[in-house]
PDB file of C-alpha atoms in Angstrom:
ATOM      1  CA  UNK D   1      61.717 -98.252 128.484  1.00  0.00           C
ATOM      2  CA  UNK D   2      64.016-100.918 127.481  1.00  0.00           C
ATOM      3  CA  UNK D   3      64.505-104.008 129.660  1.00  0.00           C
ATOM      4  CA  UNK D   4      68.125-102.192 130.686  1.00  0.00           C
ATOM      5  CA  UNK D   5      66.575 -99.130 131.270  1.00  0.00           C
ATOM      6  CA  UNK D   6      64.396-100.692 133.611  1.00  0.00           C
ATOM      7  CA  UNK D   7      66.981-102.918 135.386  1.00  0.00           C
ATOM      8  CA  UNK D   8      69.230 -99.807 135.958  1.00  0.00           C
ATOM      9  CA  UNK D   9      66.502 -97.766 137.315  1.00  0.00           C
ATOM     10  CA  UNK D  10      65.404-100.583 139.594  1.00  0.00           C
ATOM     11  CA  UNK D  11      69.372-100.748 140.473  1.00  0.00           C
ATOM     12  CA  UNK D  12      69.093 -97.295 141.414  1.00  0.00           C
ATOM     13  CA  UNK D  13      65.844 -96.689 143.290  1.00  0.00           C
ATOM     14  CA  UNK D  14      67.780 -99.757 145.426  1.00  0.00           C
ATOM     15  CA  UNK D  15      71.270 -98.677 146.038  1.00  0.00           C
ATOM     16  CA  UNK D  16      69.616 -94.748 146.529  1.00  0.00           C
ATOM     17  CA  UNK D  17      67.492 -97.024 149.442  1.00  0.00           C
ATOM     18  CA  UNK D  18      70.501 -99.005 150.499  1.00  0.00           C
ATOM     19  CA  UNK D  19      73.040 -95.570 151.136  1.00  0.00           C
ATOM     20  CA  UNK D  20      70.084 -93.228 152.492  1.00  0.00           C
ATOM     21  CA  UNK D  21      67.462 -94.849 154.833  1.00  0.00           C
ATOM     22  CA  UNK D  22      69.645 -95.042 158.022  1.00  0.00           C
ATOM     23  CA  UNK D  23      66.752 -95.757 160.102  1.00  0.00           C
ATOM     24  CA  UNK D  24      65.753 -99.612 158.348  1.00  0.00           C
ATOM     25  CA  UNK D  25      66.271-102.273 161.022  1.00  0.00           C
ATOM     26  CA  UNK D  26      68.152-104.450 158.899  1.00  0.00           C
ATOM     27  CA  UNK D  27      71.364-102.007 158.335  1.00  0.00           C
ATOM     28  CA  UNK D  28      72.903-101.658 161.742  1.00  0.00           C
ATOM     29  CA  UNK D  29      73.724 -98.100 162.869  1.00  0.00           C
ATOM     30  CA  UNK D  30      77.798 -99.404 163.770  1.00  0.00           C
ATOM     31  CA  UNK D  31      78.137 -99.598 159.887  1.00  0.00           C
ATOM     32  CA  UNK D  32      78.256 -95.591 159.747  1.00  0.00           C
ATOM     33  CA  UNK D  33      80.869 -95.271 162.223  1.00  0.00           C
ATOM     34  CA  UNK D  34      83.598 -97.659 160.791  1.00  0.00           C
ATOM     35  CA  UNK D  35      85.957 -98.122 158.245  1.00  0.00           C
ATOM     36  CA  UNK D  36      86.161 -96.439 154.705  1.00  0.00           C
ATOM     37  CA  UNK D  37      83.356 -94.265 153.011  1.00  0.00           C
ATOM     38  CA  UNK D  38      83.916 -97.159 150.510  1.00  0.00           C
ATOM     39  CA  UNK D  39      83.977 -99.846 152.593  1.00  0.00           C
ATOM     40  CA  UNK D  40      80.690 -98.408 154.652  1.00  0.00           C
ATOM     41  CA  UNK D  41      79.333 -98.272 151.028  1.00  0.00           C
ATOM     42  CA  UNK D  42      79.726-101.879 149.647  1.00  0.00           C
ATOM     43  CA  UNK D  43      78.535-102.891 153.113  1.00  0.00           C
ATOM     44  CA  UNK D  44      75.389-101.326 152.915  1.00  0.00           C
ATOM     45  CA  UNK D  45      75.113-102.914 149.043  1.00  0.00           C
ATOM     46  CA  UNK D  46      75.473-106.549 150.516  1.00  0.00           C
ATOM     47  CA  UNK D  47      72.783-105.567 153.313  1.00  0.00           C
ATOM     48  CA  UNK D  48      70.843-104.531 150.691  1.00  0.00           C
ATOM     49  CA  UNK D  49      71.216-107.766 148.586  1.00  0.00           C
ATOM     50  CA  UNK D  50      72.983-106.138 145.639  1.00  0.00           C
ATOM     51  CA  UNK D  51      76.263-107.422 146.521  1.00  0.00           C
ATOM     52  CA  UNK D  52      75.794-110.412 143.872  1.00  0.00           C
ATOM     53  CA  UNK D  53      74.270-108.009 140.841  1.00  0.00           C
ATOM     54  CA  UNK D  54      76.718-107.954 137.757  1.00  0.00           C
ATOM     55  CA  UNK D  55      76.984-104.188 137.745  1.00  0.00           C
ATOM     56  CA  UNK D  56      78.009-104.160 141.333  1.00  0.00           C
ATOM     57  CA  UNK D  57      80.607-106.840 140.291  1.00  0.00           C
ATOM     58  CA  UNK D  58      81.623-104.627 137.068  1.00  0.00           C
ATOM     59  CA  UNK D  59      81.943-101.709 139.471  1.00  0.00           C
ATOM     60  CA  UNK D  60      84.506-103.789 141.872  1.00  0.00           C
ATOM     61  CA  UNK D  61      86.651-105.264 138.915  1.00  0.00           C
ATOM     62  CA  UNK D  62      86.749-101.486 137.527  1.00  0.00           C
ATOM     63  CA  UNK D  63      88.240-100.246 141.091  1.00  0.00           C
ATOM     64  CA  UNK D  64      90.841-103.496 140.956  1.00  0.00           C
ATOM     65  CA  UNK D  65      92.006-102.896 137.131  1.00  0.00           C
ATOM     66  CA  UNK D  66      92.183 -99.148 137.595  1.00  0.00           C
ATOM     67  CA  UNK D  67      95.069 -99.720 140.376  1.00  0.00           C
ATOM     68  CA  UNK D  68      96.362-102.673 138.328  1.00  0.00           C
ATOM     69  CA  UNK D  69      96.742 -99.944 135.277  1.00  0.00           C
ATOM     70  CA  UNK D  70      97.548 -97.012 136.630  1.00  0.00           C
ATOM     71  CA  UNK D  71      99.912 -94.636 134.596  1.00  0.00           C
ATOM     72  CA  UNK D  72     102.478 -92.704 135.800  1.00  0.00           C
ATOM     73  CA  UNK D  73     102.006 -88.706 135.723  1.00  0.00           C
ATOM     74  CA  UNK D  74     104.109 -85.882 137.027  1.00  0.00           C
ATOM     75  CA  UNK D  75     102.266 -83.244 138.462  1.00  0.00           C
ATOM     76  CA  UNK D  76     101.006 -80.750 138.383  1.00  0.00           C
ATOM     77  CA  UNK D  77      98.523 -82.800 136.070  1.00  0.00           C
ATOM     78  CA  UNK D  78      95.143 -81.890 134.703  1.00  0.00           C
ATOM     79  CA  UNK D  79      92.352 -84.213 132.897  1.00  0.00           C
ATOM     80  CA  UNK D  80      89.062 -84.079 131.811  1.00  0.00           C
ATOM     81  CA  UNK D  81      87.199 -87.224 131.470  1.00  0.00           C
ATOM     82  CA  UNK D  82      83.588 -88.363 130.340  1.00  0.00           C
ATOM     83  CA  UNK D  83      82.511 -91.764 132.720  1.00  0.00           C
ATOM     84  CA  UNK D  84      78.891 -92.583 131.381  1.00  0.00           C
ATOM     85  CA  UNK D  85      76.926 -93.258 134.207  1.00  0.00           C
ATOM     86  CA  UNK D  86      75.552 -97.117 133.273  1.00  0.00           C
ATOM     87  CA  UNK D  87      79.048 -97.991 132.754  1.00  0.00           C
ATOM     88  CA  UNK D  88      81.245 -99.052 136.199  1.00  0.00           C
ATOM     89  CA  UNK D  89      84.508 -96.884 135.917  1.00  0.00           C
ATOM     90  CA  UNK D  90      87.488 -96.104 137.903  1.00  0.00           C
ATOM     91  CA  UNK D  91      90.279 -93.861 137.474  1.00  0.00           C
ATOM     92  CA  UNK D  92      94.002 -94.242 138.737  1.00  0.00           C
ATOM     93  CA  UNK D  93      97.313 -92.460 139.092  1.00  0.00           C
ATOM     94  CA  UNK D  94     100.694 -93.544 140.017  1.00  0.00           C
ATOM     95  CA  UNK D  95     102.803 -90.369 141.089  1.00  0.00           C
ATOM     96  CA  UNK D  96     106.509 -89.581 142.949  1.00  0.00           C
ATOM     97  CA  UNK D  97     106.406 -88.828 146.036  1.00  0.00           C
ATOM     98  CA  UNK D  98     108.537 -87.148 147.470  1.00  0.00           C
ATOM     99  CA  UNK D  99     108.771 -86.292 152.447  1.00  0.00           C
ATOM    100  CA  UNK D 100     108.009 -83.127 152.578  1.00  0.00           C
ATOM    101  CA  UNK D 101     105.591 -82.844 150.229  1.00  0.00           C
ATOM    102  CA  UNK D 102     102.157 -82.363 150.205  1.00  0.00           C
ATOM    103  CA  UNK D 103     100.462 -84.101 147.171  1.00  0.00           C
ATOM    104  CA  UNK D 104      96.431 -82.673 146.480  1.00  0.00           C
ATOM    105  CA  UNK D 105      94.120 -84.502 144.956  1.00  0.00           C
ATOM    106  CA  UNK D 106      90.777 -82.085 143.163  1.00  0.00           C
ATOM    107  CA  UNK D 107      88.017 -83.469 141.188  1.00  0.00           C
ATOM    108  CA  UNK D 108      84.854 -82.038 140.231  1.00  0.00           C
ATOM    109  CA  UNK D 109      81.680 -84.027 138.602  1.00  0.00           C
ATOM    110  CA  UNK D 110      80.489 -81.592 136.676  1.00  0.00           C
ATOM    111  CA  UNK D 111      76.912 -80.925 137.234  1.00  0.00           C
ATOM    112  CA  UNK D 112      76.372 -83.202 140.504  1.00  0.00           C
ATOM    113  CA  UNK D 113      77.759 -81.953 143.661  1.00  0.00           C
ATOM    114  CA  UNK D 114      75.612 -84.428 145.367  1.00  0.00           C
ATOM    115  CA  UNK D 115      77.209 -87.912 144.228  1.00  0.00           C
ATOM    116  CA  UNK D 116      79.638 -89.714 146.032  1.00  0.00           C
ATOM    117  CA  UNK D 117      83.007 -90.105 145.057  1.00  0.00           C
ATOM    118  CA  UNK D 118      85.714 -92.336 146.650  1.00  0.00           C
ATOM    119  CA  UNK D 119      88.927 -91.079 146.580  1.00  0.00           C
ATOM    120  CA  UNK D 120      92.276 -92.962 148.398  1.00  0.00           C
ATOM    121  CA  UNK D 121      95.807 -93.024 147.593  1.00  0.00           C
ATOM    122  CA  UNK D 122      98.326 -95.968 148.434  1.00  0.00           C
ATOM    123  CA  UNK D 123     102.028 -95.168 149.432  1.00  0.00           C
ATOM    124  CA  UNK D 124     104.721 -97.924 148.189  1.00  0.00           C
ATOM    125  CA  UNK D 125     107.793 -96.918 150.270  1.00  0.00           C
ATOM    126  CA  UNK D 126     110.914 -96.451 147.307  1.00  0.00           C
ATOM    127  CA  UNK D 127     113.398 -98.198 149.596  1.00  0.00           C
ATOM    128  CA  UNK D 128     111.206-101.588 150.461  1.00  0.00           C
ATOM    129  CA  UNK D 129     109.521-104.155 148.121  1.00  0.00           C
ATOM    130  CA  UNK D 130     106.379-104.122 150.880  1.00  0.00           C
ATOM    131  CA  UNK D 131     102.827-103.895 149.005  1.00  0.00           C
ATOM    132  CA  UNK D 132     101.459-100.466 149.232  1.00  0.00           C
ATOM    133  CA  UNK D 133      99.660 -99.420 151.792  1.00  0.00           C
ATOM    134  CA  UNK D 134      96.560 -97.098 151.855  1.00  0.00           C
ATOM    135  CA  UNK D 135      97.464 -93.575 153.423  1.00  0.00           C
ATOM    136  CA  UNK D 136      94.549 -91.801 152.892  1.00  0.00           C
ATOM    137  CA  UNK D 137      90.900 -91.380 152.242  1.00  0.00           C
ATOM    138  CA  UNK D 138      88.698 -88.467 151.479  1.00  0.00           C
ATOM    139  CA  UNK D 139      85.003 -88.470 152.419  1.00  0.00           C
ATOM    140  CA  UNK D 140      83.108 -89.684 150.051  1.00  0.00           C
ATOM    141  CA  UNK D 141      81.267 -85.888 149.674  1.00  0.00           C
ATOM    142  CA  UNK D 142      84.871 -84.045 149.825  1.00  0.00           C
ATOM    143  CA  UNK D 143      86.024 -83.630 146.466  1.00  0.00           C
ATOM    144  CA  UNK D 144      89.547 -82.860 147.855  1.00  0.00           C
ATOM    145  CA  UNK D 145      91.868 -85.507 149.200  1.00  0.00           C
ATOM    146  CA  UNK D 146      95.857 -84.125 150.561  1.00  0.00           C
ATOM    147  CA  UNK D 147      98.412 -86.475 151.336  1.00  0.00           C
ATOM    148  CA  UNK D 148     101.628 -85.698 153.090  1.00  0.00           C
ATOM    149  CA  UNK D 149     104.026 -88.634 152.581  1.00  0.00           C
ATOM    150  CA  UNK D 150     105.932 -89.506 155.344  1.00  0.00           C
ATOM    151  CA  UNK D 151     109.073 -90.994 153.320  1.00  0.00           C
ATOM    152  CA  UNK D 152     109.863 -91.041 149.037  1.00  0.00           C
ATOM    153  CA  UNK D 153     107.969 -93.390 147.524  1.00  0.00           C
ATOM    154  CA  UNK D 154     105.186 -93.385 144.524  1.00  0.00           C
ATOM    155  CA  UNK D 155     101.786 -92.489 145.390  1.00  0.00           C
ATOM    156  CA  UNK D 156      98.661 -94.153 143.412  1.00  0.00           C
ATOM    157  CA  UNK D 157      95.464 -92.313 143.527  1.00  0.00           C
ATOM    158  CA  UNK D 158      91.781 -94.043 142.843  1.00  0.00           C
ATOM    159  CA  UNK D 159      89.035 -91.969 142.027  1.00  0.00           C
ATOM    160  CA  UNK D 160      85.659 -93.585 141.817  1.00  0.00           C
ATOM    161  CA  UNK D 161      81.763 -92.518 141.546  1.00  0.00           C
ATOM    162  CA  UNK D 162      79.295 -94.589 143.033  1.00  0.00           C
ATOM    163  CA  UNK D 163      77.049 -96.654 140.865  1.00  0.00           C
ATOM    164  CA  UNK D 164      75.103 -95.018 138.106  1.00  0.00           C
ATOM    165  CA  UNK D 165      77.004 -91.684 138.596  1.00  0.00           C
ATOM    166  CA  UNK D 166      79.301 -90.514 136.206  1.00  0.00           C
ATOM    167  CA  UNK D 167      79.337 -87.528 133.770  1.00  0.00           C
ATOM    168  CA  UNK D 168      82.319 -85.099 133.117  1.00  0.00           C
ATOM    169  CA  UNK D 169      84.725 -85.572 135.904  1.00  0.00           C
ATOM    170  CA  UNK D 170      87.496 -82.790 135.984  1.00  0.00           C
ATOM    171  CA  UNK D 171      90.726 -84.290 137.917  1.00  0.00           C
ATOM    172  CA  UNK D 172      93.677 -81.799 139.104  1.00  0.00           C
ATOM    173  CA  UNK D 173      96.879 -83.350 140.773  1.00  0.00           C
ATOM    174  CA  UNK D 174      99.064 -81.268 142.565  1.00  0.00           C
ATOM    175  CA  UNK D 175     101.921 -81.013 145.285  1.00  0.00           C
ATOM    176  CA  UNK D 176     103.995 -78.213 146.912  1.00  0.00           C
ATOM    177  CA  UNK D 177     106.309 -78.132 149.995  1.00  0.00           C
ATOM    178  CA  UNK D 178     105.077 -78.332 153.548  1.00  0.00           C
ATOM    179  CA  UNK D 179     108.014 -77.163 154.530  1.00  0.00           C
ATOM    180  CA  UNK D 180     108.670 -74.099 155.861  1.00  0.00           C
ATOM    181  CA  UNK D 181     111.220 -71.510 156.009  1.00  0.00           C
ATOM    182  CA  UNK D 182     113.116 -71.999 159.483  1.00  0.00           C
ATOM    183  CA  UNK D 183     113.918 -67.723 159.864  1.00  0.00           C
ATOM    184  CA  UNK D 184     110.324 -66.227 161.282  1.00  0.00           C
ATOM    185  CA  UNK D 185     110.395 -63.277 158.909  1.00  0.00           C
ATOM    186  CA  UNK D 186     113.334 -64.801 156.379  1.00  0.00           C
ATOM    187  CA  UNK D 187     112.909 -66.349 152.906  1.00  0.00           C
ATOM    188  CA  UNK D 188     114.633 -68.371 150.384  1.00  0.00           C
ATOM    189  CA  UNK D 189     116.077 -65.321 148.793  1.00  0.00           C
ATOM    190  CA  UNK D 190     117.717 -64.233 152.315  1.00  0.00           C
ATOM    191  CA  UNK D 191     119.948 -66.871 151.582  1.00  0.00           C
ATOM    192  CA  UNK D 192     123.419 -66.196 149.919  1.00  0.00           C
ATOM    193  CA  UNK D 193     127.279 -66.751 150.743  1.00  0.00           C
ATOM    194  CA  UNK D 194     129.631 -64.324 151.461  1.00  0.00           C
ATOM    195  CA  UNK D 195     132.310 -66.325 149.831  1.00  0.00           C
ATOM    196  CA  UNK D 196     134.730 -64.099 148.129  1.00  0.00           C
ATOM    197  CA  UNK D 197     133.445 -60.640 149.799  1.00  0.00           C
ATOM    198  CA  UNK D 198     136.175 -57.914 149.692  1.00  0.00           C
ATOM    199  CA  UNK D 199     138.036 -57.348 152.978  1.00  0.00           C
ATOM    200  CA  UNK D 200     140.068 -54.107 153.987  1.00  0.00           C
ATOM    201  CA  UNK D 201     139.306 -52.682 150.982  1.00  0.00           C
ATOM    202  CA  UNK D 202     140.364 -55.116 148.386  1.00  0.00           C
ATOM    203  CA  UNK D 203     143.905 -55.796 149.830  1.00  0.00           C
TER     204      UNK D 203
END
């Protein structure tokens, strides 16, 4: 096993420690019941003294550059992509949004249903120079994130394994109305005009 090897596997056996023993005295029990799966997560690194570690670092400048980069998509939109699993690596979207929409968010590791996966999307309001602001988060074990925006705007998605997870990661980006029709038992195709209709026969 090769020095790396050995450092990653250490790395592992640690952060696998750091997320999963609930119980150690030195992680308080508050951390599980605020803020972000993500946030909760890089706590529990930093109580677990991998905050400083240069693939934790890698793993927060990938998160920052993926929103820095994002391209623009229209949806629907469908990707496969390989992340290997020693290499930090985010992924990012930039999308319209449109009230009255709902926008969904699917991905799919390929393999592991067990590893978690941060998903959250950021609204920038198309009518305001304001920074984005986060609207969303999925837990970390829901591979399925929806986001109803509440006014036009564009919509940037993050998608991110934990460390030393990665492997084929299938993303799907989607939206359809939320809007209903306003008729109980009416449709779209119930509406028409009755501009120009013959009356009394044609005369």
């Amino acid at each position: 096993m090769t020095n790396l090897s050995w450092a990653r596997g250490t790395l592992l056996a640690a952060t696998l420690l750091a997320i999963g023993c609930d119980s150690l005295p030195e992680i308080p029990r508050r951390l599980f019941d605020r803020g972000t799966p993500r946030e909760r997560y890089e706590e529990r690194l930093e109580l677990a003294g991998l905050g400083g570690m240069a693939l934790v670092r890698d793993w927060r400048r990938a998160a920052e550059r993926a929103l820095e980069d994002a391209p623009r998509v229209t949806v629907p939109h469908q990707e496969e992509i390989h992340l290997p699993p020693g290499e930090p690596a985010a992924l990012a979207y930039r999308i319209a949004a449109r009230r009255g929409q709902e926008v969904t968010v699917s991905i799919n590791l390929v393999g592991d249903t067990l590893a978690q996966i941060f998903v959250e999307a950021w609204l920038r309001d198309a009518d305001t120079t304001r920074p984005a602001r986060r609207v969303a988060v999925a837990d970390s074990l829901d591979r399925t994130l929806t986001v109803e925006p509440s006014r036009d705007g564009e919509l940037t998605v993050r998608i991110q394994p934990e460390l030393l997870r990665g492997g084929r990661l299938q993303v799907r980006l989607g939206a359809a109305p939320t809007l209903a029709f306003p008729v109980e038992g009416r449709r779209e195709s119930d509406i028409g005009s009755r501009f120009g209709v013959e009356r009394d026969g044609g005369a």
